[in-house]
Coordinates of C-alpha atoms in Angstrom, one line a residue:
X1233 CA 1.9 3.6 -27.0
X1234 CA -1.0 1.8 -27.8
X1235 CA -4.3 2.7 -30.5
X1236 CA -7.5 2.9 -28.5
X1237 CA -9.3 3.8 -31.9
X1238 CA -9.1 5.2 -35.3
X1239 CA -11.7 7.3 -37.2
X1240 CA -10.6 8.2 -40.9
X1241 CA -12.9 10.7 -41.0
X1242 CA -15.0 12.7 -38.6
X1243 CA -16.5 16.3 -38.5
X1244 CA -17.1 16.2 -34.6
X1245 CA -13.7 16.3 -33.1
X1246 CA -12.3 20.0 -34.9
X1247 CA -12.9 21.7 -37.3
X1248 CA -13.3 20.3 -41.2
X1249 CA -12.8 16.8 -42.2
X1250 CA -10.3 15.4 -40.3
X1251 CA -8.5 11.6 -39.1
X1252 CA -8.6 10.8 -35.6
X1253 CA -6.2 9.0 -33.5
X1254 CA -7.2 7.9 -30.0
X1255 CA -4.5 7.0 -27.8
X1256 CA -4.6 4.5 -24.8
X1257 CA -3.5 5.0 -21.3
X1258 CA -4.8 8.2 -18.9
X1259 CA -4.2 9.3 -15.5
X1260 CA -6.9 11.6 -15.2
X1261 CA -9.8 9.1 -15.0
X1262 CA -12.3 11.9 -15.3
X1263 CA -16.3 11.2 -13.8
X1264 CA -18.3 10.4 -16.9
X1265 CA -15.3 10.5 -19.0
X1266 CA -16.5 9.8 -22.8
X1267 CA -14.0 6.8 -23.3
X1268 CA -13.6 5.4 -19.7
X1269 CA -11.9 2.0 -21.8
X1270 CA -9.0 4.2 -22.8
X1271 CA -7.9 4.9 -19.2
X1272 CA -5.6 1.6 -19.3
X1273 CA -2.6 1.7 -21.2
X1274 CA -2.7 -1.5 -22.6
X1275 CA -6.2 -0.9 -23.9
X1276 CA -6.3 -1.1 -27.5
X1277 CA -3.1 -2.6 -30.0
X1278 CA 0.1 -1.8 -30.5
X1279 CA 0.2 1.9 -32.3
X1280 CA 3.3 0.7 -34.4
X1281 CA 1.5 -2.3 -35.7
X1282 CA -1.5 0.2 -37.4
X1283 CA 0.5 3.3 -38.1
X1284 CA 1.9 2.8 -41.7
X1285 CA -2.2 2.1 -42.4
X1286 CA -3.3 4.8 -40.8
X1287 CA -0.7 7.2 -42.6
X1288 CA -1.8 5.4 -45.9
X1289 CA -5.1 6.6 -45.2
X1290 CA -4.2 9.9 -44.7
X1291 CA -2.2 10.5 -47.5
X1292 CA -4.8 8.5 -49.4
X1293 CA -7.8 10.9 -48.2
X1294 CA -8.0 14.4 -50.7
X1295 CA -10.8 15.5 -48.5
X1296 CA -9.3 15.3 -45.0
X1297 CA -7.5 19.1 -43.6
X1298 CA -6.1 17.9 -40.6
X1299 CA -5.7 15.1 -37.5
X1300 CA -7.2 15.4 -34.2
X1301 CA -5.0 13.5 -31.3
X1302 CA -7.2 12.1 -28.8
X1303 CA -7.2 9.4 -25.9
X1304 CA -7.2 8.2 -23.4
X1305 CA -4.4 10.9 -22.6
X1306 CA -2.1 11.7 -25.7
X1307 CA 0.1 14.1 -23.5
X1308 CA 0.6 12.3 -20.6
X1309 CA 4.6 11.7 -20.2
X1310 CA 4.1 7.9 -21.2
X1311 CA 2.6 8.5 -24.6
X1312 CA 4.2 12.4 -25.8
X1313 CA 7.0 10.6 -27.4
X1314 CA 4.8 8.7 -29.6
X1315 CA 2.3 11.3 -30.5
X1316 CA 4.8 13.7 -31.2
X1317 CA 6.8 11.1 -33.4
X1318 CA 3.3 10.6 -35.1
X1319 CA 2.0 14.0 -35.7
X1320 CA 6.0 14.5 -37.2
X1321 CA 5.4 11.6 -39.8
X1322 CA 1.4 12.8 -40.7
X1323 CA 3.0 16.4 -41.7
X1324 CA 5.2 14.3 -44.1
X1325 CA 3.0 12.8 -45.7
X1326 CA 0.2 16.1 -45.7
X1327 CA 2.4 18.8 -44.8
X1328 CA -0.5 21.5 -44.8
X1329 CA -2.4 19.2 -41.9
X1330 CA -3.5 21.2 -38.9
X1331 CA -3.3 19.4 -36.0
X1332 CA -5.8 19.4 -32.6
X1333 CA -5.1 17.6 -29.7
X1334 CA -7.5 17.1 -26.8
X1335 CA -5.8 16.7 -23.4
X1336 CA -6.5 16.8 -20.2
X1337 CA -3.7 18.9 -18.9
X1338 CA -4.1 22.8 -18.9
X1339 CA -2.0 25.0 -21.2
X1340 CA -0.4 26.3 -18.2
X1341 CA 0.6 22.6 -16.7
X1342 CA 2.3 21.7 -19.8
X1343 CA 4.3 25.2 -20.2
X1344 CA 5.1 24.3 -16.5
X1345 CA 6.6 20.8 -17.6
X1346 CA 9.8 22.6 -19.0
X1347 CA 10.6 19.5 -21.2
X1348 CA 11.6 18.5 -24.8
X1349 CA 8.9 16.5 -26.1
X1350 CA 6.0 18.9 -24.7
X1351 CA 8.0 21.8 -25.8
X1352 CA 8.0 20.1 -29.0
X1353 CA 4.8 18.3 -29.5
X1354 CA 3.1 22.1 -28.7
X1355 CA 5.3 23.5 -31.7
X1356 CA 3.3 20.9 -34.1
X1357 CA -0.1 21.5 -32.4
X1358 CA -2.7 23.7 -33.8
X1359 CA -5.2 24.0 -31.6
X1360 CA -5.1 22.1 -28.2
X1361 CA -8.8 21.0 -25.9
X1362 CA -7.5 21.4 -22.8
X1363 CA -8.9 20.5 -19.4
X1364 CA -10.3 17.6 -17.8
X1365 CA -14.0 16.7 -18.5
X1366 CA -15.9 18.3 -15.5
X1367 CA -19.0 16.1 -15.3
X1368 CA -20.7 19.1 -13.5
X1369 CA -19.8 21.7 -16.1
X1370 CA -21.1 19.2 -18.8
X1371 CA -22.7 21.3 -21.9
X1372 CA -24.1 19.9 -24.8
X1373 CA -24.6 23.3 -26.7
X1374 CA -20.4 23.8 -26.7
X1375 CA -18.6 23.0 -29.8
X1376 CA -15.8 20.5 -29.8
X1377 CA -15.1 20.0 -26.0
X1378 CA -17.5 18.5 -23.3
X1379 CA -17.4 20.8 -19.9
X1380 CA -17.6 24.5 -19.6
X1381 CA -13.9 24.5 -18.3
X1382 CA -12.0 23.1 -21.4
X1383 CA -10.9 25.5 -24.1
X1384 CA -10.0 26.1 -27.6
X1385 CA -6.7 27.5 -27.2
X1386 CA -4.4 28.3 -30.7
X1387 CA -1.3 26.8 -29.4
X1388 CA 0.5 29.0 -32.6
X1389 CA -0.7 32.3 -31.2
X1390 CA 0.9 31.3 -27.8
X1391 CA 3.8 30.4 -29.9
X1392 CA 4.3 34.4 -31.7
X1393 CA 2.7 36.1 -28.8
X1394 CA 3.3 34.3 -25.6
X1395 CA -0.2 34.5 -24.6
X1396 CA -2.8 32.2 -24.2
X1397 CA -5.6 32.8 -27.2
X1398 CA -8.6 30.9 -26.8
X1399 CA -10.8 30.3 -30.3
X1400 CA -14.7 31.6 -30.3
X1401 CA -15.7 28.9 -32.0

């Protein structure tokens, strides 16, 4: 997996002051996609070689509540592993993080997948942005996601109640 970018603190990608990761490598390609350079999966470094930094940071940061995941495509099958190995060493080191993830996929493609590291990467996710940017459903007035399509879904509601909650935020 490689490191597209890394913000050690943002208020525009969830909610409260959080890290951000962006991941390299997506299949989607979406029309007027945000970070078109993050579509090649060998954009960027080597995530191992900035990790134990980046966790630093984290642990480092009093102020920060959580991590957002973000790409490129961080739940694409080449890079799950990874995040999901990452998000599993930030709740060592801040075990009270909560955890968004933007992706491209729906909800319901991932459920579909059927394998262990979704399964378990959606067990350590908060609140997931899913859906592809649609350049036509653009909307500037939307909090935290791009196009009209995408939600705010709390992955831990789905998790007690089996049904998919999307946040009015």
């Amino acid at each position: 997996m490689n490191l597209a970018g890394f913000y050690d603190e943002s208020i525009a990608n969830g909610l409260g002051w959080r890290a951000v990761v962006f991941v390299s490598g997506c299949p989607h390609h979406c029309k007027g996609c945000h970070n078109p350079e993050t579509h090649n999966f060998e954009y960027g470094s080597k995530f191992e070689e900035s990790k134990e930094e980046i966790l630093q940071k984290i642990k480092d940061n009093s102020i920060l509540k959580g991590i957002t995941i973000s790409g490129g495509e961080p739940l694409c099958m080449e890079n799950i592993k990874g995040v999901l190995d990452f998000i599993k060493e930030v709740k060592q080191v801040r075990p009270s993080f909560n955890v968004w993830c933007y992706t491209g996929y729906t909800m319901e493609d991932l459920l579909k997948r059927e394998d262990l590291h979704t399964n378990n990467c959606l067990k350590e996710i908060d609140v997931l942005v899913d859906g592809r940017f649609v350049e036509e459903k653009k909307n500037s007035k939307l909090k935290f996601r791009g196009s009209e399509n995408q939600r705010l879904i709390d992955v831990k509601a789905y998790h007690n109640e089996k049904i998919i909650k999307q946040l009015d935020i």
